[in-house]
């Protein structure tokens, strides 16, 4: 768990920070299931997924054009040669027309592979500044990250931003890949880049002196040239991932909870929702509720299929990227941003009170004050809802570095619990109370959703600022 932040678009500063684990708003959408999704077809003849190894979620982060997608493709190719993956070409990862046109990653993409130690779901995150919210969507799902840095360029603006966001969304560990080493002739330059990278990691509270930094060339690995910097470097990187990133503790004993990342239809089968299971377990035949975005309250349904990466699961559990086939629901009944949960596990509220600490400019936060009636956009896991900040009568404005207890009123009701959050850095938020407002008293709106049970995530945005709040 960690903190997350609030961005000022004009000054490129982060504003607030609170603790959380979750997935965030994913703006890149399609009516069809993109190839990045873990579930595509739900055919009865599909193979069964057997849990013989721990499952972890990892991913690539870093500045645009530093080689994240190339590295992702290279990992699948090298491990495919070892019989532990299916090789995925670069073009299959960045497959959307806009991605092909611009030559950059826009949406997060999912691939799978195995090492001798683990089974991995790998999220390839966009590096471009315009798509940082999609990077957060991917990073918030990670149990560990691979930071990709171009050796000729060194750490760049999005390198720094991604390290900070990784810290704030709760990525517990990072392993670094110094890419394009074959384009640097001066060994001293490589040492300087590595030194700068370690200092940067230390600055953002990662153990920079301990984090493994592997030098190599993802393109060489992909093309099968320069084995030392190519294939061997990739294998060394995966050894570092296996050893340095620890197995997470999954919340298997809590009620099932999964935010919906995408929805699509399987002809003749029904509606499929995909996402990362936040907590609990799910099996075929179990009843669930789909909450949010409807005026009539929860949609009750039964799970008739559970799959991950085109393989049938006997059960899905916390940490899995799954697709759920839901009985009796139409494609238009469910939208990104809704949540699938155990019946009765969540209640919805509209108004809550919280104690917040506002990050200062030196902490990567705000450099200006904010006032009552500020109405940012809250991004709650995979959806968003407009809300209003109401300060106490004796507080006229809140400055960077201040602690304040404020009331937050959302336009739509969301699941919410009283609880305290303390981050491992400087921040804390405590939900102290909320009115007895139920879902049927609130106008549900398209694109709105969720504060979560136990560990919650919010992101706030308007024309000037983007804020992420998280609490439990």
Short mmCIF file of C-alpha atoms in Angstrom, two decimals:
data_model
loop_
_atom_site.label_atom_id
_atom_site.label_comp_id
_atom_site.label_asym_id
_atom_site.label_seq_id
_atom_site.Cartn_x
_atom_site.Cartn_y
_atom_site.Cartn_z
CA UNK A 1 0.00 0.00 0.00
CA UNK A 2 1.11 3.53 -0.63
CA UNK A 3 0.09 7.05 -1.43
CA UNK A 4 -1.16 8.60 -4.59
CA UNK A 5 -1.35 12.06 -5.86
CA UNK A 6 -2.97 15.11 -7.41
CA UNK A 7 -1.56 16.87 -10.45
CA UNK A 8 -1.49 20.51 -11.45
CA UNK A 9 -1.53 20.40 -15.26
CA UNK A 10 -0.03 23.83 -15.74
CA UNK A 11 2.91 23.37 -13.37
CA UNK A 12 3.35 19.60 -13.63
CA UNK A 13 3.36 19.28 -9.82
CA UNK A 14 1.61 16.63 -7.76
CA UNK A 15 -0.74 18.06 -5.18
CA UNK A 16 -2.14 15.64 -2.61
CA UNK A 17 -1.26 12.11 -1.59
CA UNK A 18 -3.05 9.31 0.23
CA UNK A 19 -2.56 5.59 0.69
CA UNK A 20 -4.16 2.96 -1.51
CA UNK A 21 -4.10 -0.21 -3.57
CA UNK A 22 -6.24 -0.34 -6.67
CA UNK A 23 -6.76 -0.02 -10.36
CA UNK A 24 -7.53 3.38 -11.82
CA UNK A 25 -9.46 4.94 -14.61
CA UNK A 26 -8.61 3.47 -18.01
CA UNK A 27 -9.53 6.00 -20.71
CA UNK A 28 -8.71 3.89 -23.76
CA UNK A 29 -11.82 1.86 -24.57
CA UNK A 30 -13.26 -0.26 -27.34
CA UNK A 31 -16.52 -2.01 -28.05
CA UNK A 32 -14.55 -5.15 -28.84
CA UNK A 33 -12.19 -6.96 -26.51
CA UNK A 34 -8.68 -5.69 -27.19
CA UNK A 35 -5.86 -8.22 -27.41
CA UNK A 36 -4.48 -6.98 -24.11
CA UNK A 37 -7.40 -8.41 -22.16
CA UNK A 38 -6.83 -11.62 -20.22
CA UNK A 39 -9.98 -13.22 -21.58
CA UNK A 40 -11.16 -13.30 -25.17
CA UNK A 41 -13.25 -16.24 -26.25
CA UNK A 42 -14.60 -18.48 -23.46
CA UNK A 43 -14.76 -21.55 -25.69
CA UNK A 44 -15.55 -24.81 -23.96
CA UNK A 45 -12.55 -26.48 -25.59
CA UNK A 46 -10.04 -24.13 -23.98
CA UNK A 47 -7.22 -25.38 -21.78
CA UNK A 48 -7.48 -25.30 -18.00
CA UNK A 49 -5.19 -23.03 -16.01
CA UNK A 50 -3.32 -25.05 -13.40
CA UNK A 51 -1.84 -23.23 -10.41
CA UNK A 52 1.58 -24.79 -10.02
CA UNK A 53 3.43 -21.55 -9.26
CA UNK A 54 2.69 -18.29 -7.45
CA UNK A 55 0.99 -15.71 -9.68
CA UNK A 56 2.36 -12.16 -9.72
CA UNK A 57 1.46 -9.00 -11.58
CA UNK A 58 4.42 -7.04 -12.92
CA UNK A 59 4.83 -4.43 -15.60
CA UNK A 60 7.04 -2.01 -17.49
CA UNK A 61 7.08 1.70 -16.66
CA UNK A 62 9.30 4.56 -17.81
CA UNK A 63 9.67 7.46 -20.22
CA UNK A 64 8.13 7.37 -23.70
CA UNK A 65 10.32 5.66 -26.34
CA UNK A 66 12.72 4.17 -23.81
CA UNK A 67 11.74 0.68 -24.94
CA UNK A 68 9.02 -0.59 -22.60
CA UNK A 69 6.95 -2.32 -25.27
CA UNK A 70 10.06 -3.63 -27.02
CA UNK A 71 11.21 -5.10 -23.70
CA UNK A 72 7.79 -6.65 -23.11
CA UNK A 73 7.92 -8.33 -26.52
CA UNK A 74 11.55 -9.38 -25.93
CA UNK A 75 10.69 -11.03 -22.61
CA UNK A 76 7.96 -13.12 -24.25
CA UNK A 77 10.29 -14.10 -27.11
CA UNK A 78 13.19 -15.14 -24.89
CA UNK A 79 10.95 -17.06 -22.49
CA UNK A 80 9.13 -18.65 -25.45
CA UNK A 81 12.49 -20.08 -26.52
CA UNK A 82 12.65 -21.60 -23.02
CA UNK A 83 9.13 -23.03 -23.40
CA UNK A 84 7.68 -20.70 -20.75
CA UNK A 85 5.69 -18.21 -22.81
CA UNK A 86 4.03 -17.49 -26.12
CA UNK A 87 6.04 -14.96 -28.11
CA UNK A 88 4.07 -11.75 -28.59
CA UNK A 89 5.29 -9.41 -31.33
CA UNK A 90 5.69 -5.69 -30.72
CA UNK A 91 2.90 -5.02 -33.24
CA UNK A 92 0.50 -7.26 -31.32
CA UNK A 93 1.05 -5.32 -28.10
CA UNK A 94 0.56 -1.85 -29.62
CA UNK A 95 -2.25 -2.95 -31.88
CA UNK A 96 -4.75 -0.08 -31.70
CA UNK A 97 -4.81 2.13 -34.83
CA UNK A 98 -3.83 5.27 -32.93
CA UNK A 99 -0.91 3.44 -31.31
CA UNK A 100 0.31 2.23 -34.70
CA UNK A 101 -0.10 5.69 -36.19
CA UNK A 102 1.82 7.49 -33.46
CA UNK A 103 4.25 4.72 -32.58
CA UNK A 104 3.54 4.95 -28.85
CA UNK A 105 1.63 2.97 -26.26
CA UNK A 106 -1.67 4.56 -25.22
CA UNK A 107 -3.61 1.87 -23.38
CA UNK A 108 -2.17 -0.63 -20.95
CA UNK A 109 -1.57 -4.05 -22.52
CA UNK A 110 -1.51 -7.44 -20.78
CA UNK A 111 0.65 -10.46 -21.63
CA UNK A 112 1.54 -13.59 -19.67
CA UNK A 113 4.67 -15.67 -19.22
CA UNK A 114 6.37 -17.95 -16.73
CA UNK A 115 9.77 -18.37 -15.17
CA UNK A 116 11.01 -21.38 -13.26
CA UNK A 117 9.71 -19.74 -10.09
CA UNK A 118 6.46 -17.94 -10.98
CA UNK A 119 3.60 -17.27 -13.37
CA UNK A 120 3.43 -13.59 -14.38
CA UNK A 121 0.79 -11.28 -15.79
CA UNK A 122 2.71 -8.40 -17.36
CA UNK A 123 1.22 -4.93 -17.88
CA UNK A 124 2.91 -2.71 -20.46
CA UNK A 125 2.20 0.89 -19.42
CA UNK A 126 2.22 3.98 -21.65
CA UNK A 127 5.07 6.42 -21.08
CA UNK A 128 3.72 9.50 -22.82
CA UNK A 129 2.69 12.31 -20.46
CA UNK A 130 -0.73 12.58 -22.11
CA UNK A 131 -1.59 9.04 -21.00
CA UNK A 132 -0.27 9.04 -17.44
CA UNK A 133 -3.73 8.10 -16.13
CA UNK A 134 -3.47 4.86 -18.11
CA UNK A 135 -0.03 4.30 -16.64
CA UNK A 136 -1.62 4.59 -13.20
CA UNK A 137 -4.28 2.07 -14.22
CA UNK A 138 -1.56 -0.44 -14.95
CA UNK A 139 0.83 0.43 -12.14
CA UNK A 140 -1.87 0.16 -9.50
CA UNK A 141 -2.28 -3.53 -10.41
CA UNK A 142 1.40 -4.37 -10.02
CA UNK A 143 3.06 -6.45 -7.34
CA UNK A 144 6.37 -5.20 -8.72
CA UNK A 145 7.59 -3.08 -11.60
CA UNK A 146 10.32 -3.04 -14.23
CA UNK A 147 11.59 0.51 -14.73
CA UNK A 148 12.98 0.92 -18.26
CA UNK A 149 15.57 3.66 -18.84
CA UNK A 150 17.33 4.39 -22.12
CA UNK A 151 21.11 4.39 -21.58
CA UNK A 152 21.79 7.13 -24.19
CA UNK A 153 19.13 9.42 -22.69
CA UNK A 154 19.26 8.66 -18.98
CA UNK A 155 16.33 9.46 -16.65
CA UNK A 156 13.81 11.76 -18.34
CA UNK A 157 10.67 13.61 -17.11
CA UNK A 158 8.32 10.62 -17.31
CA UNK A 159 10.99 8.44 -15.70
CA UNK A 160 10.79 10.63 -12.62
CA UNK A 161 7.02 10.87 -12.79
CA UNK A 162 6.58 7.12 -13.12
CA UNK A 163 8.89 6.43 -10.17
CA UNK A 164 6.89 8.86 -8.04
CA UNK A 165 3.56 7.43 -9.16
CA UNK A 166 4.82 3.88 -8.60
CA UNK A 167 5.70 4.86 -5.05
CA UNK A 168 2.36 6.53 -4.51
CA UNK A 169 0.14 3.82 -5.97
CA UNK A 170 1.86 1.22 -3.84
CA UNK A 171 4.18 -0.68 -6.17
CA UNK A 172 6.30 -2.35 -3.48
CA UNK A 173 9.43 -3.13 -5.50
CA UNK A 174 11.16 -2.05 -8.69
CA UNK A 175 13.81 -3.72 -10.85
CA UNK A 176 15.55 -1.55 -13.45
CA UNK A 177 16.48 -2.36 -17.03
CA UNK A 178 19.06 -0.03 -18.58
CA UNK A 179 18.07 -0.35 -22.23
CA UNK A 180 19.85 0.47 -25.51
CA UNK A 181 23.25 -0.12 -23.92
CA UNK A 182 24.59 -1.13 -27.34
CA UNK A 183 24.15 2.50 -28.44
CA UNK A 184 26.60 3.79 -25.81
CA UNK A 185 30.34 3.43 -26.43
CA UNK A 186 31.59 5.11 -23.26
CA UNK A 187 31.50 2.83 -20.16
CA UNK A 188 31.81 5.88 -17.91
CA UNK A 189 28.57 7.26 -19.33
CA UNK A 190 26.78 4.06 -18.35
CA UNK A 191 28.16 4.39 -14.83
CA UNK A 192 26.94 7.99 -14.64
CA UNK A 193 23.47 7.06 -15.87
CA UNK A 194 23.26 4.23 -13.35
CA UNK A 195 24.43 6.52 -10.56
CA UNK A 196 21.84 9.15 -11.50
CA UNK A 197 19.14 6.49 -11.60
CA UNK A 198 20.00 5.18 -8.14
CA UNK A 199 19.95 8.72 -6.73
CA UNK A 200 16.55 9.28 -8.30
CA UNK A 201 15.18 6.07 -6.79
CA UNK A 202 16.51 7.05 -3.38
CA UNK A 203 14.92 10.48 -3.69
CA UNK A 204 11.50 8.89 -4.20
CA UNK A 205 11.96 6.55 -1.22
CA UNK A 206 12.90 3.40 -3.11
CA UNK A 207 16.09 1.63 -1.97
CA UNK A 208 18.13 2.82 -4.94
CA UNK A 209 21.40 1.37 -3.66
CA UNK A 210 19.88 -2.12 -3.48
CA UNK A 211 17.64 -2.26 -6.55
CA UNK A 212 19.06 -4.50 -9.30
CA UNK A 213 19.93 -2.64 -12.50
CA UNK A 214 20.36 -4.92 -15.51
CA UNK A 215 22.10 -3.59 -18.62
CA UNK A 216 21.03 -4.81 -22.03
CA UNK A 217 19.28 -4.21 -25.32
CA UNK A 218 15.66 -5.26 -25.72
CA UNK A 219 15.88 -4.82 -29.49
CA UNK A 220 18.88 -7.15 -29.68
CA UNK A 221 16.93 -9.77 -27.74
CA UNK A 222 13.94 -9.34 -30.02
CA UNK A 223 16.03 -9.59 -33.19
CA UNK A 224 18.26 -12.39 -31.90
CA UNK A 225 21.51 -10.40 -32.17
CA UNK A 226 24.22 -9.66 -29.58
CA UNK A 227 23.38 -12.51 -27.23
CA UNK A 228 25.23 -10.95 -24.29
CA UNK A 229 23.15 -7.76 -24.30
CA UNK A 230 20.09 -9.49 -25.72
CA UNK A 231 18.93 -12.92 -24.58
CA UNK A 232 21.32 -13.24 -21.63
CA UNK A 233 20.37 -9.78 -20.36
CA UNK A 234 16.66 -10.65 -20.53
CA UNK A 235 17.22 -13.87 -18.60
CA UNK A 236 19.28 -11.96 -16.04
CA UNK A 237 16.47 -9.43 -15.74
CA UNK A 238 13.89 -12.14 -15.08
CA UNK A 239 16.18 -13.73 -12.49
CA UNK A 240 16.29 -10.33 -10.76
CA UNK A 241 12.50 -10.07 -10.92
CA UNK A 242 12.16 -13.56 -9.43
CA UNK A 243 14.58 -12.87 -6.60
CA UNK A 244 14.05 -9.21 -5.75
CA UNK A 245 10.26 -8.89 -6.01
CA UNK A 246 8.68 -10.74 -3.11
CA UNK A 247 5.45 -12.75 -3.14
CA UNK A 248 2.55 -10.53 -2.06
CA UNK A 249 0.06 -11.47 0.64
CA UNK A 250 -3.32 -11.91 -1.04
CA UNK A 251 -6.57 -11.02 0.73
CA UNK A 252 -8.29 -14.32 0.05
CA UNK A 253 -10.45 -14.38 3.18
CA UNK A 254 -12.36 -11.18 2.36
CA UNK A 255 -15.55 -10.93 0.27
CA UNK A 256 -14.98 -11.11 -3.48
CA UNK A 257 -14.38 -7.73 -5.11
CA UNK A 258 -13.36 -6.87 -8.67
CA UNK A 259 -13.49 -3.49 -10.44
CA UNK A 260 -14.60 -3.76 -14.06
CA UNK A 261 -11.96 -2.64 -16.57
CA UNK A 262 -13.76 -3.68 -19.73
CA UNK A 263 -16.96 -5.30 -20.95
CA UNK A 264 -17.74 -7.20 -24.15
CA UNK A 265 -20.10 -9.80 -25.51
CA UNK A 266 -19.43 -13.37 -26.62
CA UNK A 267 -21.92 -14.38 -29.29
CA UNK A 268 -24.10 -17.16 -28.00
CA UNK A 269 -22.53 -17.06 -24.52
CA UNK A 270 -23.33 -13.74 -22.86
CA UNK A 271 -21.61 -10.74 -21.32
CA UNK A 272 -18.03 -10.84 -20.09
CA UNK A 273 -16.47 -8.41 -17.63
CA UNK A 274 -12.72 -8.26 -17.10
CA UNK A 275 -10.52 -6.87 -14.36
CA UNK A 276 -8.07 -7.65 -11.61
CA UNK A 277 -9.55 -9.36 -8.57
CA UNK A 278 -8.96 -7.03 -5.64
CA UNK A 279 -9.82 -9.48 -2.88
CA UNK A 280 -11.53 -12.78 -2.20
CA UNK A 281 -12.23 -15.67 -4.55
CA UNK A 282 -14.85 -16.48 -7.20
CA UNK A 283 -16.13 -19.75 -8.71
CA UNK A 284 -18.57 -20.75 -11.41
CA UNK A 285 -22.11 -20.86 -10.04
CA UNK A 286 -21.62 -18.21 -7.37
CA UNK A 287 -24.01 -15.29 -7.17
CA UNK A 288 -22.60 -11.77 -7.41
CA UNK A 289 -23.79 -8.18 -7.56
CA UNK A 290 -22.72 -5.61 -10.13
CA UNK A 291 -22.82 -2.17 -8.49
CA UNK A 292 -22.93 1.34 -9.85
CA UNK A 293 -24.06 3.31 -12.87
CA UNK A 294 -27.67 2.19 -12.51
CA UNK A 295 -30.58 3.93 -10.80
CA UNK A 296 -32.16 0.66 -9.76
CA UNK A 297 -29.39 -0.44 -7.43
CA UNK A 298 -27.22 -3.58 -7.72
CA UNK A 299 -27.63 -5.98 -10.63
CA UNK A 300 -27.84 -9.55 -9.35
CA UNK A 301 -26.38 -12.27 -11.53
CA UNK A 302 -24.55 -15.60 -11.50
CA UNK A 303 -21.02 -16.31 -12.70
CA UNK A 304 -21.10 -18.97 -15.44
CA UNK A 305 -17.44 -18.79 -16.52
CA UNK A 306 -14.09 -17.78 -15.03
CA UNK A 307 -11.00 -17.49 -17.25
CA UNK A 308 -7.55 -15.94 -17.35
CA UNK A 309 -5.43 -15.51 -20.50
CA UNK A 310 -7.75 -17.77 -22.54
CA UNK A 311 -7.54 -20.57 -19.97
CA UNK A 312 -10.36 -21.88 -17.79
CA UNK A 313 -9.95 -21.32 -14.04
CA UNK A 314 -11.48 -23.55 -11.39
CA UNK A 315 -11.61 -20.36 -9.35
CA UNK A 316 -10.37 -16.79 -9.57
CA UNK A 317 -8.64 -15.22 -6.61
CA UNK A 318 -7.14 -11.96 -5.43
CA UNK A 319 -4.39 -10.86 -7.81
CA UNK A 320 -5.75 -12.69 -10.86
CA UNK A 321 -6.56 -10.82 -14.07
CA UNK A 322 -9.78 -12.59 -14.98
CA UNK A 323 -12.78 -12.51 -17.24
CA UNK A 324 -16.16 -13.39 -15.76
CA UNK A 325 -19.08 -14.58 -17.86
CA UNK A 326 -22.26 -13.24 -16.26
CA UNK A 327 -25.67 -14.83 -16.74
CA UNK A 328 -28.65 -12.80 -17.89
CA UNK A 329 -26.89 -9.46 -18.38
CA UNK A 330 -26.70 -7.60 -21.67
CA UNK A 331 -23.64 -5.76 -22.90
CA UNK A 332 -25.32 -2.41 -22.23
CA UNK A 333 -26.17 -3.37 -18.64
CA UNK A 334 -22.54 -3.19 -17.52
CA UNK A 335 -19.89 -0.53 -18.04
CA UNK A 336 -16.30 0.10 -17.15
CA UNK A 337 -16.20 1.49 -13.64
CA UNK A 338 -18.77 -0.82 -12.10
CA UNK A 339 -17.70 -3.35 -9.49
CA UNK A 340 -18.50 -7.04 -9.18
CA UNK A 341 -18.80 -8.16 -5.58
CA UNK A 342 -20.32 -10.70 -3.21
CA UNK A 343 -24.00 -9.88 -2.57
CA UNK A 344 -24.44 -7.52 0.36
CA UNK A 345 -20.72 -6.96 0.85
CA UNK A 346 -20.81 -3.25 0.01
CA UNK A 347 -23.09 -0.33 0.87
CA UNK A 348 -23.10 2.97 -0.91
CA UNK A 349 -22.82 6.50 0.43
CA UNK A 350 -22.54 9.95 -1.03
CA UNK A 351 -20.96 12.11 1.65
CA UNK A 352 -17.98 11.50 3.90
CA UNK A 353 -15.59 13.36 6.17
CA UNK A 354 -11.84 12.82 5.99
CA UNK A 355 -8.65 14.18 7.48
CA UNK A 356 -6.12 14.95 4.77
CA UNK A 357 -2.55 16.15 4.57
CA UNK A 358 -1.75 18.33 1.55
CA UNK A 359 1.63 17.69 0.00
CA UNK A 360 3.89 20.70 -0.33
CA UNK A 361 5.74 21.66 -3.49
CA UNK A 362 8.98 20.14 -2.15
CA UNK A 363 7.14 16.85 -1.61
CA UNK A 364 5.94 16.84 -5.19
CA UNK A 365 2.61 18.39 -4.30
CA UNK A 366 0.69 21.66 -4.52
CA UNK A 367 2.17 25.14 -4.58
CA UNK A 368 -1.16 27.01 -4.37
CA UNK A 369 -4.10 26.98 -1.97
CA UNK A 370 -7.58 25.58 -2.56
CA UNK A 371 -10.93 26.70 -1.14
CA UNK A 372 -14.39 25.42 -0.26
CA UNK A 373 -16.69 24.35 -3.08
CA UNK A 374 -13.79 23.21 -5.20
CA UNK A 375 -15.36 20.58 -7.50
CA UNK A 376 -12.79 18.17 -8.90
CA UNK A 377 -13.46 14.89 -10.64
CA UNK A 378 -13.01 11.80 -8.48
CA UNK A 379 -11.67 8.75 -10.30
CA UNK A 380 -12.65 5.77 -8.19
CA UNK A 381 -10.76 2.67 -9.24
CA UNK A 382 -11.92 2.35 -12.84
CA UNK A 383 -14.60 5.04 -12.99
CA UNK A 384 -15.19 8.67 -12.10
CA UNK A 385 -17.65 10.92 -10.29
CA UNK A 386 -17.72 14.65 -9.66
CA UNK A 387 -17.45 15.78 -6.03
CA UNK A 388 -17.30 18.92 -3.93
CA UNK A 389 -14.80 19.76 -1.18
CA UNK A 390 -16.32 21.62 1.79
CA UNK A 391 -13.90 23.08 4.33
CA UNK A 392 -14.85 23.76 7.98
CA UNK A 393 -16.37 27.20 8.69
CA UNK A 394 -13.23 28.37 10.46
CA UNK A 395 -10.97 27.37 7.56
CA UNK A 396 -11.00 29.79 4.62
CA UNK A 397 -8.41 28.00 2.52
CA UNK A 398 -5.95 25.12 2.68
CA UNK A 399 -2.28 25.66 1.91
CA UNK A 400 0.33 23.08 0.86
CA UNK A 401 1.63 21.30 3.96
CA UNK A 402 -1.63 21.76 5.91
CA UNK A 403 -3.65 19.12 7.72
CA UNK A 404 -7.39 19.64 7.55
CA UNK A 405 -10.59 17.72 8.17
CA UNK A 406 -12.89 18.33 5.21
CA UNK A 407 -16.24 17.07 3.98
CA UNK A 408 -16.40 15.49 0.53
CA UNK A 409 -19.76 15.25 -1.21
CA UNK A 410 -20.01 13.17 -4.36
CA UNK A 411 -22.59 13.54 -7.11
CA UNK A 412 -23.29 9.80 -6.98
CA UNK A 413 -23.30 7.35 -4.12
CA UNK A 414 -20.36 4.97 -3.80
CA UNK A 415 -19.39 2.08 -1.48
CA UNK A 416 -17.65 3.55 1.56
CA UNK A 417 -16.54 2.52 5.04
CA UNK A 418 -15.23 4.36 8.06
CA UNK A 419 -11.54 3.68 8.53
CA UNK A 420 -8.10 5.09 9.01
CA UNK A 421 -5.22 5.26 6.59
CA UNK A 422 -1.61 5.97 7.39
CA UNK A 423 0.88 5.99 4.54
CA UNK A 424 4.46 4.87 4.97
CA UNK A 425 5.60 8.35 4.03
CA UNK A 426 4.07 11.59 5.27
CA UNK A 427 0.34 11.40 4.77
CA UNK A 428 -2.79 10.21 6.46
CA UNK A 429 -6.50 10.30 5.82
CA UNK A 430 -9.22 9.23 8.21
CA UNK A 431 -12.86 8.83 7.26
CA UNK A 432 -14.70 9.87 10.39
CA UNK A 433 -18.38 9.74 9.45
CA UNK A 434 -20.89 9.87 6.64
CA UNK A 435 -24.66 10.52 6.40
CA UNK A 436 -27.20 7.72 6.00
CA UNK A 437 -27.58 8.15 2.27
CA UNK A 438 -28.42 5.04 0.28
CA UNK A 439 -27.95 4.27 -3.39
CA UNK A 440 -31.63 4.66 -4.23
CA UNK A 441 -31.55 8.21 -2.88
CA UNK A 442 -28.72 9.19 -5.20
CA UNK A 443 -28.84 9.92 -8.95
CA UNK A 444 -26.43 7.41 -10.52
CA UNK A 445 -24.74 8.87 -13.56
CA UNK A 446 -22.83 7.46 -16.49
CA UNK A 447 -19.13 7.20 -15.73
CA UNK A 448 -19.38 7.31 -11.95
CA UNK A 449 -18.10 4.90 -9.34
CA UNK A 450 -16.54 3.60 -6.48
CA UNK A 451 -14.97 4.06 -3.13
CA UNK A 452 -13.96 0.67 -1.86
CA UNK A 453 -14.20 -1.52 1.14
CA UNK A 454 -10.96 -1.70 3.15
CA UNK A 455 -8.59 -0.20 0.59
CA UNK A 456 -10.03 2.62 -1.46
CA UNK A 457 -8.87 4.70 -4.35
CA UNK A 458 -9.99 8.02 -5.71
CA UNK A 459 -8.56 10.22 -8.36
CA UNK A 460 -9.74 13.82 -8.69
CA UNK A 461 -9.48 15.93 -11.79
CA UNK A 462 -10.72 19.12 -13.42
CA UNK A 463 -9.23 21.46 -15.98
CA UNK A 464 -6.46 22.56 -13.68
CA UNK A 465 -5.77 19.66 -11.36
CA UNK A 466 -5.80 15.92 -11.15
CA UNK A 467 -5.98 14.39 -7.67
CA UNK A 468 -5.75 10.84 -6.45
CA UNK A 469 -7.00 10.01 -2.97
CA UNK A 470 -6.95 6.62 -1.36
CA UNK A 471 -8.05 5.38 1.96
CA UNK A 472 -9.30 2.39 3.88
#
